Short mmCIF file of N, CA, C and O and ligand atoms in Angstrom, two decimals:
data_model
loop_
_atom_site.label_atom_id
_atom_site.label_comp_id
_atom_site.label_asym_id
_atom_site.label_seq_id
_atom_site.Cartn_x
_atom_site.Cartn_y
_atom_site.Cartn_z
N MET A 1 99.32 20.48 -27.56
CA MET A 1 99.67 21.83 -28.05
C MET A 1 100.87 22.34 -27.26
O MET A 1 100.93 22.19 -26.05
N ASP A 2 101.82 22.93 -27.93
CA ASP A 2 103.00 23.42 -27.24
C ASP A 2 102.71 24.72 -26.53
O ASP A 2 101.91 25.53 -27.00
N ALA A 3 103.40 24.92 -25.41
CA ALA A 3 103.33 26.21 -24.76
C ALA A 3 104.00 27.22 -25.67
O ALA A 3 105.03 26.95 -26.26
N VAL A 4 103.38 28.37 -25.81
CA VAL A 4 103.96 29.35 -26.72
C VAL A 4 104.78 30.39 -25.96
O VAL A 4 105.49 31.17 -26.55
N ARG A 5 104.69 30.35 -24.63
CA ARG A 5 105.39 31.39 -23.88
C ARG A 5 105.56 30.88 -22.46
O ARG A 5 104.74 30.12 -21.97
N GLN A 6 106.63 31.28 -21.85
CA GLN A 6 106.85 30.89 -20.46
C GLN A 6 106.28 31.97 -19.55
O GLN A 6 106.84 33.05 -19.45
N THR A 7 105.17 31.70 -18.94
CA THR A 7 104.60 32.63 -17.98
C THR A 7 104.10 31.80 -16.82
O THR A 7 103.62 30.69 -17.02
N THR A 8 104.23 32.33 -15.65
CA THR A 8 103.75 31.60 -14.49
C THR A 8 102.40 32.16 -14.10
O THR A 8 102.29 33.34 -13.78
N PRO A 9 101.39 31.30 -14.14
CA PRO A 9 100.07 31.79 -13.73
C PRO A 9 100.06 32.13 -12.24
O PRO A 9 100.84 31.59 -11.47
N ASP A 10 99.17 33.00 -11.89
CA ASP A 10 98.93 33.36 -10.50
C ASP A 10 98.59 32.07 -9.71
O ASP A 10 97.70 31.32 -10.10
N GLN A 11 99.31 31.83 -8.62
CA GLN A 11 99.14 30.59 -7.86
C GLN A 11 97.75 30.48 -7.23
O GLN A 11 97.17 29.39 -7.16
N ASP A 12 97.21 31.60 -6.78
CA ASP A 12 95.86 31.57 -6.20
C ASP A 12 94.83 31.18 -7.27
O ASP A 12 93.86 30.47 -6.99
N LEU A 13 95.08 31.66 -8.47
CA LEU A 13 94.17 31.35 -9.58
C LEU A 13 94.22 29.84 -9.87
O LEU A 13 93.19 29.22 -10.13
N ILE A 14 95.41 29.28 -9.81
CA ILE A 14 95.55 27.84 -10.04
C ILE A 14 94.79 27.06 -8.97
O ILE A 14 94.02 26.14 -9.26
N ARG A 15 95.01 27.45 -7.73
CA ARG A 15 94.33 26.75 -6.61
C ARG A 15 92.81 26.80 -6.77
O ARG A 15 92.11 25.82 -6.56
N LEU A 16 92.34 27.97 -7.15
CA LEU A 16 90.89 28.16 -7.30
C LEU A 16 90.35 27.31 -8.46
O LEU A 16 89.27 26.71 -8.34
N ALA A 17 91.09 27.24 -9.54
CA ALA A 17 90.65 26.44 -10.70
C ALA A 17 90.61 24.96 -10.34
O ALA A 17 89.68 24.23 -10.73
N LEU A 18 91.59 24.50 -9.59
CA LEU A 18 91.61 23.09 -9.18
C LEU A 18 90.45 22.78 -8.24
O LEU A 18 89.80 21.73 -8.34
N ALA A 19 90.19 23.70 -7.32
CA ALA A 19 89.08 23.51 -6.38
C ALA A 19 87.75 23.50 -7.13
O ALA A 19 86.84 22.72 -6.81
N ALA A 20 87.64 24.34 -8.13
CA ALA A 20 86.41 24.38 -8.94
C ALA A 20 86.26 23.07 -9.72
O ALA A 20 85.16 22.52 -9.82
N ARG A 21 87.37 22.58 -10.25
CA ARG A 21 87.32 21.33 -11.03
C ARG A 21 86.77 20.19 -10.17
O ARG A 21 86.02 19.33 -10.66
N ALA A 22 87.13 20.19 -8.90
CA ALA A 22 86.69 19.13 -7.99
C ALA A 22 85.18 19.16 -7.80
O ALA A 22 84.58 18.18 -7.33
N LYS A 23 84.54 20.27 -8.17
CA LYS A 23 83.09 20.39 -7.99
C LYS A 23 82.33 20.22 -9.30
O LYS A 23 81.10 20.40 -9.34
N ALA A 24 83.02 19.90 -10.37
CA ALA A 24 82.36 19.79 -11.68
C ALA A 24 81.21 18.79 -11.65
O ALA A 24 81.26 17.78 -10.94
N HIS A 25 80.18 19.13 -12.43
CA HIS A 25 79.07 18.19 -12.63
C HIS A 25 79.21 17.68 -14.06
O HIS A 25 78.76 18.35 -15.01
N ALA A 26 79.90 16.56 -14.19
CA ALA A 26 80.20 16.04 -15.53
C ALA A 26 79.89 14.55 -15.63
O ALA A 26 80.74 13.75 -16.00
N PRO A 27 78.63 14.17 -15.31
CA PRO A 27 78.31 12.75 -15.30
C PRO A 27 78.25 12.12 -16.68
O PRO A 27 78.33 10.90 -16.81
N TYR A 28 78.12 12.93 -17.73
CA TYR A 28 77.94 12.38 -19.08
C TYR A 28 79.27 12.21 -19.80
O TYR A 28 79.52 11.16 -20.40
N SER A 29 80.12 13.21 -19.70
CA SER A 29 81.43 13.11 -20.37
C SER A 29 82.48 12.51 -19.44
O SER A 29 83.48 11.96 -19.89
N GLY A 30 82.28 12.66 -18.14
CA GLY A 30 83.31 12.24 -17.20
C GLY A 30 84.55 13.12 -17.28
O GLY A 30 85.63 12.77 -16.81
N PHE A 31 84.39 14.29 -17.89
CA PHE A 31 85.51 15.20 -18.16
C PHE A 31 85.33 16.45 -17.31
O PHE A 31 84.63 17.40 -17.68
N ALA A 32 85.93 16.43 -16.14
CA ALA A 32 85.77 17.55 -15.20
C ALA A 32 86.72 18.69 -15.56
O ALA A 32 87.90 18.46 -15.85
N VAL A 33 86.18 19.90 -15.55
CA VAL A 33 86.98 21.09 -15.85
C VAL A 33 86.69 22.16 -14.80
O VAL A 33 85.55 22.34 -14.38
N GLY A 34 87.74 22.85 -14.40
CA GLY A 34 87.59 24.01 -13.52
C GLY A 34 88.24 25.21 -14.18
O GLY A 34 89.21 25.06 -14.93
N ALA A 35 87.70 26.38 -13.92
CA ALA A 35 88.30 27.60 -14.46
C ALA A 35 88.29 28.67 -13.39
O ALA A 35 87.38 28.71 -12.54
N ALA A 36 89.30 29.51 -13.42
CA ALA A 36 89.33 30.65 -12.51
C ALA A 36 89.80 31.86 -13.30
O ALA A 36 90.67 31.74 -14.18
N VAL A 37 89.19 33.00 -13.02
CA VAL A 37 89.53 34.23 -13.74
C VAL A 37 89.87 35.32 -12.74
O VAL A 37 89.32 35.38 -11.64
N ARG A 38 90.80 36.17 -13.15
CA ARG A 38 91.13 37.36 -12.34
C ARG A 38 90.60 38.57 -13.07
O ARG A 38 90.81 38.71 -14.29
N ASP A 39 89.88 39.42 -12.36
CA ASP A 39 89.33 40.60 -13.02
C ASP A 39 90.28 41.79 -12.87
O ASP A 39 91.29 41.72 -12.17
N ARG A 40 89.99 42.85 -13.56
CA ARG A 40 90.84 44.03 -13.59
C ARG A 40 91.10 44.58 -12.18
O ARG A 40 92.16 45.10 -11.88
N GLY A 41 90.14 44.41 -11.28
CA GLY A 41 90.30 44.88 -9.90
C GLY A 41 91.08 43.92 -9.02
O GLY A 41 91.26 44.17 -7.82
N GLY A 42 91.52 42.79 -9.57
CA GLY A 42 92.31 41.83 -8.80
C GLY A 42 91.50 40.75 -8.12
O GLY A 42 92.05 39.88 -7.46
N ARG A 43 90.21 40.78 -8.30
CA ARG A 43 89.38 39.76 -7.66
C ARG A 43 89.34 38.48 -8.49
O ARG A 43 89.42 38.54 -9.72
N LEU A 44 89.21 37.37 -7.77
CA LEU A 44 89.22 36.07 -8.44
C LEU A 44 87.82 35.45 -8.42
O LEU A 44 87.09 35.61 -7.44
N HIS A 45 87.49 34.74 -9.50
CA HIS A 45 86.18 34.12 -9.63
C HIS A 45 86.37 32.75 -10.28
O HIS A 45 87.26 32.58 -11.11
N ALA A 46 85.51 31.82 -9.90
CA ALA A 46 85.72 30.45 -10.39
C ALA A 46 84.43 29.86 -10.95
O ALA A 46 83.33 30.34 -10.67
N GLY A 47 84.60 28.81 -11.73
CA GLY A 47 83.45 28.08 -12.25
C GLY A 47 83.87 26.68 -12.66
O GLY A 47 85.06 26.40 -12.85
N CYS A 48 82.89 25.80 -12.75
CA CYS A 48 83.17 24.43 -13.21
C CYS A 48 82.17 24.10 -14.31
O CYS A 48 81.17 24.81 -14.48
N ASN A 49 82.45 23.05 -15.07
CA ASN A 49 81.46 22.66 -16.07
C ASN A 49 80.25 22.01 -15.39
O ASN A 49 80.39 21.30 -14.39
N VAL A 50 79.10 22.31 -15.93
CA VAL A 50 77.83 21.80 -15.39
C VAL A 50 77.08 21.18 -16.56
O VAL A 50 76.51 21.91 -17.38
N GLU A 51 77.13 19.87 -16.65
CA GLU A 51 76.49 19.18 -17.78
C GLU A 51 75.01 18.96 -17.51
O GLU A 51 74.51 19.19 -16.39
N ASN A 52 74.31 18.56 -18.56
CA ASN A 52 72.86 18.43 -18.48
C ASN A 52 72.43 17.19 -19.26
O ASN A 52 73.03 16.87 -20.29
N ALA A 53 71.38 16.53 -18.77
CA ALA A 53 70.85 15.35 -19.47
C ALA A 53 70.43 15.71 -20.90
O ALA A 53 70.50 14.88 -21.80
N ALA A 54 70.00 16.95 -21.09
CA ALA A 54 69.79 17.48 -22.44
C ALA A 54 71.16 18.03 -22.85
O ALA A 54 71.49 19.19 -22.57
N TYR A 55 71.95 17.20 -23.46
CA TYR A 55 73.39 17.46 -23.62
C TYR A 55 73.80 18.88 -24.03
O TYR A 55 74.71 19.44 -23.45
N PRO A 56 73.15 19.47 -25.04
CA PRO A 56 73.64 20.79 -25.48
C PRO A 56 73.47 21.89 -24.43
O PRO A 56 74.01 22.98 -24.58
N GLU A 57 72.69 21.61 -23.40
CA GLU A 57 72.43 22.64 -22.39
C GLU A 57 73.52 22.74 -21.33
O GLU A 57 73.48 23.61 -20.47
N GLY A 58 74.49 21.86 -21.39
CA GLY A 58 75.59 21.94 -20.43
C GLY A 58 76.40 23.21 -20.65
O GLY A 58 76.41 23.77 -21.74
N ILE A 59 77.06 23.66 -19.61
CA ILE A 59 77.92 24.85 -19.77
C ILE A 59 79.36 24.52 -19.36
O ILE A 59 79.61 23.66 -18.52
N CYS A 60 80.27 25.24 -19.98
CA CYS A 60 81.70 25.05 -19.73
C CYS A 60 82.14 25.78 -18.47
O CYS A 60 81.50 26.76 -18.02
N ALA A 61 83.26 25.34 -17.94
CA ALA A 61 83.82 25.96 -16.73
C ALA A 61 84.14 27.44 -16.95
O ALA A 61 83.89 28.27 -16.07
N GLU A 62 84.66 27.77 -18.13
CA GLU A 62 85.03 29.16 -18.40
C GLU A 62 83.80 30.06 -18.40
O GLU A 62 83.82 31.19 -17.88
N THR A 63 82.72 29.56 -18.99
CA THR A 63 81.48 30.33 -19.03
C THR A 63 80.96 30.57 -17.61
O THR A 63 80.53 31.68 -17.26
N ALA A 64 81.02 29.53 -16.78
CA ALA A 64 80.55 29.65 -15.39
C ALA A 64 81.41 30.66 -14.63
O ALA A 64 80.88 31.48 -13.86
N ALA A 65 82.72 30.64 -14.86
CA ALA A 65 83.62 31.57 -14.15
C ALA A 65 83.36 33.01 -14.59
O ALA A 65 83.36 33.94 -13.76
N LEU A 66 83.13 33.21 -15.88
CA LEU A 66 82.84 34.57 -16.36
C LEU A 66 81.51 35.08 -15.81
O LEU A 66 81.38 36.25 -15.46
N ALA A 67 80.54 34.18 -15.71
CA ALA A 67 79.24 34.59 -15.15
C ALA A 67 79.42 35.00 -13.68
O ALA A 67 78.82 35.99 -13.23
N ALA A 68 80.25 34.27 -12.96
CA ALA A 68 80.49 34.61 -11.55
C ALA A 68 81.17 35.98 -11.45
O ALA A 68 80.86 36.79 -10.56
N MET A 69 82.08 36.25 -12.38
CA MET A 69 82.78 37.54 -12.38
C MET A 69 81.79 38.69 -12.60
O MET A 69 81.81 39.70 -11.89
N VAL A 70 80.94 38.51 -13.59
CA VAL A 70 79.98 39.57 -13.91
C VAL A 70 79.02 39.78 -12.74
O VAL A 70 78.71 40.91 -12.36
N LEU A 71 78.59 38.68 -12.15
CA LEU A 71 77.68 38.79 -11.00
C LEU A 71 78.32 39.57 -9.86
O LEU A 71 77.67 40.35 -9.17
N ALA A 72 79.64 39.40 -9.69
CA ALA A 72 80.36 40.08 -8.61
C ALA A 72 80.70 41.52 -8.98
O ALA A 72 81.31 42.24 -8.18
N GLY A 73 80.34 41.93 -10.18
CA GLY A 73 80.59 43.32 -10.58
C GLY A 73 81.81 43.49 -11.47
O GLY A 73 82.11 44.61 -11.89
N GLY A 74 82.55 42.42 -11.73
CA GLY A 74 83.71 42.51 -12.60
C GLY A 74 83.28 42.65 -14.05
O GLY A 74 82.32 42.01 -14.48
N ARG A 75 83.98 43.49 -14.79
CA ARG A 75 83.60 43.69 -16.20
C ARG A 75 84.75 43.41 -17.16
O ARG A 75 84.57 43.40 -18.37
N GLU A 76 85.96 43.19 -16.58
CA GLU A 76 87.09 42.89 -17.47
C GLU A 76 87.93 41.78 -16.88
O GLU A 76 88.35 41.84 -15.71
N VAL A 77 88.19 40.78 -17.69
CA VAL A 77 89.01 39.65 -17.26
C VAL A 77 90.43 39.86 -17.78
O VAL A 77 90.64 40.26 -18.93
N VAL A 78 91.43 39.63 -16.89
CA VAL A 78 92.82 39.87 -17.29
C VAL A 78 93.69 38.61 -17.23
O VAL A 78 94.80 38.61 -17.75
N GLU A 79 93.22 37.57 -16.59
CA GLU A 79 93.99 36.32 -16.57
C GLU A 79 93.03 35.15 -16.32
O GLU A 79 92.07 35.28 -15.55
N VAL A 80 93.31 34.05 -16.98
CA VAL A 80 92.43 32.88 -16.89
C VAL A 80 93.28 31.64 -16.66
O VAL A 80 94.33 31.48 -17.28
N VAL A 81 92.83 30.76 -15.77
CA VAL A 81 93.44 29.43 -15.64
C VAL A 81 92.34 28.40 -15.87
O VAL A 81 91.27 28.46 -15.26
N VAL A 82 92.62 27.46 -16.77
CA VAL A 82 91.69 26.36 -17.04
C VAL A 82 92.37 25.07 -16.59
O VAL A 82 93.49 24.77 -17.01
N ALA A 83 91.69 24.33 -15.73
CA ALA A 83 92.26 23.09 -15.19
C ALA A 83 91.52 21.89 -15.74
O ALA A 83 90.31 21.74 -15.55
N GLY A 84 92.27 21.04 -16.46
CA GLY A 84 91.71 19.80 -16.98
C GLY A 84 92.40 18.62 -16.32
O GLY A 84 93.25 18.80 -15.44
N GLY A 85 92.03 17.44 -16.77
CA GLY A 85 92.59 16.25 -16.13
C GLY A 85 93.57 15.47 -16.95
O GLY A 85 94.25 14.58 -16.46
N GLY A 86 93.68 15.82 -18.24
CA GLY A 86 94.52 15.02 -19.13
C GLY A 86 95.94 15.53 -19.26
O GLY A 86 96.34 16.47 -18.58
N GLU A 87 96.65 14.88 -20.17
CA GLU A 87 98.05 15.25 -20.41
C GLU A 87 98.12 16.47 -21.34
O GLU A 87 99.05 17.27 -21.26
N ALA A 88 97.14 16.56 -22.22
CA ALA A 88 97.16 17.65 -23.21
C ALA A 88 96.62 18.94 -22.60
O ALA A 88 95.70 18.92 -21.78
N ALA A 89 97.20 20.04 -23.01
CA ALA A 89 96.74 21.35 -22.54
C ALA A 89 95.29 21.57 -22.98
O ALA A 89 94.97 21.38 -24.15
N LEU A 90 94.47 21.96 -22.04
CA LEU A 90 93.05 22.17 -22.32
C LEU A 90 92.83 23.65 -22.63
O LEU A 90 92.97 24.50 -21.77
N THR A 91 92.48 23.92 -23.86
CA THR A 91 92.21 25.31 -24.24
C THR A 91 90.70 25.47 -24.41
O THR A 91 90.00 24.52 -24.74
N PRO A 92 90.20 26.68 -24.19
CA PRO A 92 88.75 26.90 -24.23
C PRO A 92 88.14 26.57 -25.58
O PRO A 92 88.77 26.75 -26.63
N CYS A 93 86.90 26.10 -25.56
CA CYS A 93 86.17 25.81 -26.79
C CYS A 93 85.89 27.12 -27.54
O CYS A 93 86.09 28.22 -27.00
N GLY A 94 85.41 26.99 -28.75
CA GLY A 94 85.16 28.18 -29.56
C GLY A 94 84.19 29.16 -28.93
O GLY A 94 84.41 30.38 -28.94
N GLY A 95 83.09 28.62 -28.36
CA GLY A 95 82.09 29.49 -27.75
C GLY A 95 82.68 30.26 -26.57
O GLY A 95 82.41 31.45 -26.38
N CYS A 96 83.49 29.58 -25.78
CA CYS A 96 84.10 30.24 -24.61
C CYS A 96 85.13 31.27 -25.05
O CYS A 96 85.29 32.31 -24.41
N ARG A 97 85.84 31.00 -26.14
CA ARG A 97 86.78 32.00 -26.65
C ARG A 97 86.03 33.29 -26.99
O ARG A 97 86.50 34.39 -26.71
N GLN A 98 84.88 33.15 -27.59
CA GLN A 98 84.10 34.33 -27.94
C GLN A 98 83.59 35.03 -26.66
O GLN A 98 83.56 36.26 -26.59
N ARG A 99 83.21 34.27 -25.66
CA ARG A 99 82.76 34.88 -24.39
C ARG A 99 83.92 35.59 -23.71
O ARG A 99 83.74 36.65 -23.11
N LEU A 100 85.10 35.02 -23.79
CA LEU A 100 86.28 35.68 -23.22
C LEU A 100 86.54 36.99 -23.95
O LEU A 100 86.92 38.00 -23.35
N ARG A 101 86.31 36.99 -25.27
CA ARG A 101 86.52 38.20 -26.07
C ARG A 101 85.57 39.31 -25.63
O ARG A 101 85.89 40.50 -25.67
N GLU A 102 84.39 38.93 -25.23
CA GLU A 102 83.41 39.93 -24.79
C GLU A 102 83.91 40.71 -23.57
O GLU A 102 83.66 41.90 -23.43
N LEU A 103 84.64 40.02 -22.70
CA LEU A 103 85.01 40.60 -21.40
C LEU A 103 86.52 40.76 -21.23
O LEU A 103 86.99 41.14 -20.16
N GLY A 104 87.28 40.43 -22.28
CA GLY A 104 88.73 40.54 -22.19
C GLY A 104 89.32 41.06 -23.49
O GLY A 104 88.69 40.98 -24.54
N GLY A 105 90.54 41.59 -23.41
CA GLY A 105 91.20 42.12 -24.60
C GLY A 105 92.07 41.07 -25.27
O GLY A 105 92.22 39.95 -24.77
N PRO A 106 92.68 41.44 -26.39
CA PRO A 106 93.51 40.48 -27.15
C PRO A 106 94.71 39.97 -26.35
O PRO A 106 95.20 38.88 -26.60
N GLY A 107 95.18 40.77 -25.37
CA GLY A 107 96.35 40.35 -24.58
C GLY A 107 96.01 39.46 -23.40
O GLY A 107 96.90 39.04 -22.66
N LEU A 108 94.74 39.18 -23.22
CA LEU A 108 94.31 38.34 -22.09
C LEU A 108 95.09 37.02 -22.10
O LEU A 108 95.13 36.33 -23.12
N LEU A 109 95.66 36.66 -20.96
CA LEU A 109 96.43 35.42 -20.88
C LEU A 109 95.55 34.27 -20.40
O LEU A 109 94.85 34.39 -19.39
N VAL A 110 95.60 33.18 -21.14
CA VAL A 110 94.82 31.99 -20.83
C VAL A 110 95.79 30.83 -20.60
O VAL A 110 96.51 30.42 -21.53
N HIS A 111 95.85 30.35 -19.38
CA HIS A 111 96.77 29.26 -19.03
C HIS A 111 96.00 27.95 -18.90
O HIS A 111 94.89 27.92 -18.38
N ALA A 112 96.64 26.88 -19.36
CA ALA A 112 96.08 25.54 -19.17
C ALA A 112 96.94 24.82 -18.14
O ALA A 112 98.17 24.77 -18.28
N VAL A 113 96.31 24.28 -17.11
CA VAL A 113 97.06 23.52 -16.11
C VAL A 113 96.51 22.09 -16.02
O VAL A 113 95.37 21.83 -16.39
N ASP A 114 97.35 21.20 -15.53
CA ASP A 114 96.90 19.81 -15.39
C ASP A 114 96.29 19.59 -14.00
O ASP A 114 96.15 20.54 -13.22
N ARG A 115 95.95 18.35 -13.70
CA ARG A 115 95.24 18.06 -12.44
C ARG A 115 96.08 18.38 -11.20
O ARG A 115 95.55 18.50 -10.10
N ASP A 116 97.41 18.52 -11.43
CA ASP A 116 98.28 18.88 -10.32
C ASP A 116 98.63 20.36 -10.30
O ASP A 116 99.45 20.80 -9.49
N GLY A 117 98.04 21.09 -11.21
CA GLY A 117 98.27 22.53 -11.23
C GLY A 117 99.51 22.95 -12.00
O GLY A 117 99.89 24.12 -11.97
N ARG A 118 100.13 22.00 -12.71
CA ARG A 118 101.29 22.36 -13.54
C ARG A 118 100.83 23.04 -14.81
O ARG A 118 99.90 22.54 -15.48
N CYS A 119 101.50 24.14 -15.14
CA CYS A 119 101.10 24.87 -16.34
C CYS A 119 101.60 24.15 -17.59
O CYS A 119 102.79 23.90 -17.74
N LEU A 120 100.67 23.82 -18.49
CA LEU A 120 101.01 23.09 -19.71
C LEU A 120 101.16 24.02 -20.91
O LEU A 120 101.90 23.72 -21.84
N ALA A 121 100.43 25.10 -20.88
CA ALA A 121 100.49 26.05 -22.01
C ALA A 121 99.89 27.38 -21.59
O ALA A 121 99.01 27.43 -20.73
N SER A 122 100.39 28.43 -22.20
CA SER A 122 99.84 29.78 -21.99
C SER A 122 99.69 30.44 -23.35
O SER A 122 100.61 30.40 -24.16
N HIS A 123 98.54 31.01 -23.57
CA HIS A 123 98.28 31.68 -24.85
C HIS A 123 97.59 33.02 -24.57
O HIS A 123 96.87 33.16 -23.57
N THR A 124 97.75 33.92 -25.49
CA THR A 124 96.93 35.13 -25.43
C THR A 124 95.60 34.83 -26.12
O THR A 124 95.52 33.92 -26.97
N LEU A 125 94.62 35.64 -25.81
CA LEU A 125 93.33 35.47 -26.48
C LEU A 125 93.47 35.73 -27.98
O LEU A 125 92.81 35.07 -28.79
N ALA A 126 94.36 36.64 -28.33
CA ALA A 126 94.56 36.92 -29.77
C ALA A 126 95.07 35.68 -30.49
O ALA A 126 94.75 35.47 -31.67
N GLU A 127 95.86 34.87 -29.80
CA GLU A 127 96.33 33.63 -30.42
C GLU A 127 95.20 32.61 -30.53
O GLU A 127 95.12 31.85 -31.50
N LEU A 128 94.36 32.59 -29.53
CA LEU A 128 93.28 31.60 -29.52
C LEU A 128 92.13 31.99 -30.44
O LEU A 128 91.42 31.13 -30.96
N LEU A 129 91.94 33.28 -30.60
CA LEU A 129 90.81 33.77 -31.41
C LEU A 129 91.25 34.95 -32.27
O LEU A 129 90.90 36.10 -32.00
N PRO A 130 92.05 34.67 -33.31
CA PRO A 130 92.54 35.76 -34.14
C PRO A 130 91.42 36.39 -34.96
O PRO A 130 90.42 35.74 -35.25
N TYR A 131 91.60 37.64 -35.29
CA TYR A 131 90.62 38.36 -36.12
C TYR A 131 89.22 38.27 -35.51
O TYR A 131 88.23 38.07 -36.21
N ALA A 132 89.16 38.40 -34.19
CA ALA A 132 87.89 38.17 -33.50
C ALA A 132 86.87 39.26 -33.78
O ALA A 132 87.21 40.44 -33.92
N PHE A 133 85.65 38.86 -33.83
CA PHE A 133 84.53 39.80 -33.80
C PHE A 133 84.31 40.18 -32.35
O PHE A 133 84.31 39.32 -31.47
N GLY A 134 84.14 41.47 -32.08
CA GLY A 134 83.96 41.89 -30.69
C GLY A 134 83.04 43.08 -30.57
O GLY A 134 82.52 43.58 -31.58
N PRO A 135 82.86 43.56 -29.34
CA PRO A 135 81.94 44.66 -29.08
C PRO A 135 82.24 45.90 -29.93
O PRO A 135 81.31 46.60 -30.33
N ASP A 136 83.52 46.13 -30.23
CA ASP A 136 83.88 47.32 -31.02
C ASP A 136 83.21 47.34 -32.39
O ASP A 136 82.86 48.40 -32.91
N HIS A 137 83.03 46.16 -32.95
CA HIS A 137 82.43 46.10 -34.28
C HIS A 137 81.02 46.67 -34.30
O HIS A 137 80.56 47.17 -35.32
N LEU A 138 80.35 46.59 -33.17
CA LEU A 138 78.96 47.04 -33.14
C LEU A 138 78.86 48.57 -33.17
O LEU A 138 77.81 49.12 -33.45
N GLY A 139 79.99 49.23 -32.88
CA GLY A 139 80.00 50.67 -32.98
C GLY A 139 80.10 51.13 -34.42
O GLY A 139 80.01 52.32 -34.73
N ASP A 140 80.28 50.18 -35.29
CA ASP A 140 80.55 50.42 -36.70
C ASP A 140 79.34 50.10 -37.56
O ASP A 140 79.46 49.55 -38.64
N LYS A 141 78.17 50.45 -37.03
CA LYS A 141 76.94 50.03 -37.71
C LYS A 141 76.84 50.68 -39.09
O LYS A 141 77.09 51.85 -39.27
N SER A 142 76.47 49.88 -40.02
CA SER A 142 76.21 50.46 -41.34
C SER A 142 74.77 50.11 -41.71
O SER A 142 74.35 48.97 -41.53
N THR A 143 74.07 51.11 -42.15
CA THR A 143 72.66 50.88 -42.48
C THR A 143 72.58 50.02 -43.75
O THR A 143 73.32 50.28 -44.69
N PRO A 144 71.77 49.02 -43.71
CA PRO A 144 71.69 48.15 -44.90
C PRO A 144 71.12 48.93 -46.10
O PRO A 144 70.42 49.89 -45.93
N1 THU B 201 84.66 21.81 -21.21
C1 THU B 201 84.91 22.89 -20.43
O1 THU B 201 84.26 23.10 -19.40
N2 THU B 201 85.89 23.74 -20.81
C2 THU B 201 86.71 23.55 -21.88
O2 THU B 201 87.60 24.35 -22.11
C3 THU B 201 86.50 22.40 -22.76
C4 THU B 201 85.36 21.52 -22.44
C5 THU B 201 83.63 20.86 -20.78
C6 THU B 201 82.38 20.82 -21.57
C7 THU B 201 81.87 19.42 -21.26
O3 THU B 201 81.16 19.45 -20.02
C8 THU B 201 83.12 18.61 -21.07
O4 THU B 201 84.16 19.55 -20.84
C9 THU B 201 83.46 17.74 -22.27
O5 THU B 201 83.48 18.48 -23.43
#
């Protein structure tokens, strides 16, 4: 996937994502992923993928990083770095895009970096998840 914009991710965020990737539990796929998120208050949080012998129960690095943010009291994510090992830019899976939508706005920047921390692509959440369903829709309840 081509980079759609030239933006330099926060260097600390990159370092944290790479360090998280080194801790991934990915014995089934062999595909280690690390993610780091910056919250609205400037704090950084990280997560790695944690796979499970019951395959569908594994969780993605982005999900783990968002859970760490929420646990630390963060409620809004403003920048994300996802670190993969391949040549292709690693963008979040569909489920993680929806989780990012829960805690981030359409302008949220999501960067993909390689195993050396080089930025391969940067996208906004609106690009990754257009016409997203989000918390605002629930304020629009209509009685059946
Ligand atoms: N994975 C992530 O952690 N984040 C992504 O953005 C894509 C995929 C994980 C899930 C699974 O443990 C492994 O990578 C292979 O799909």
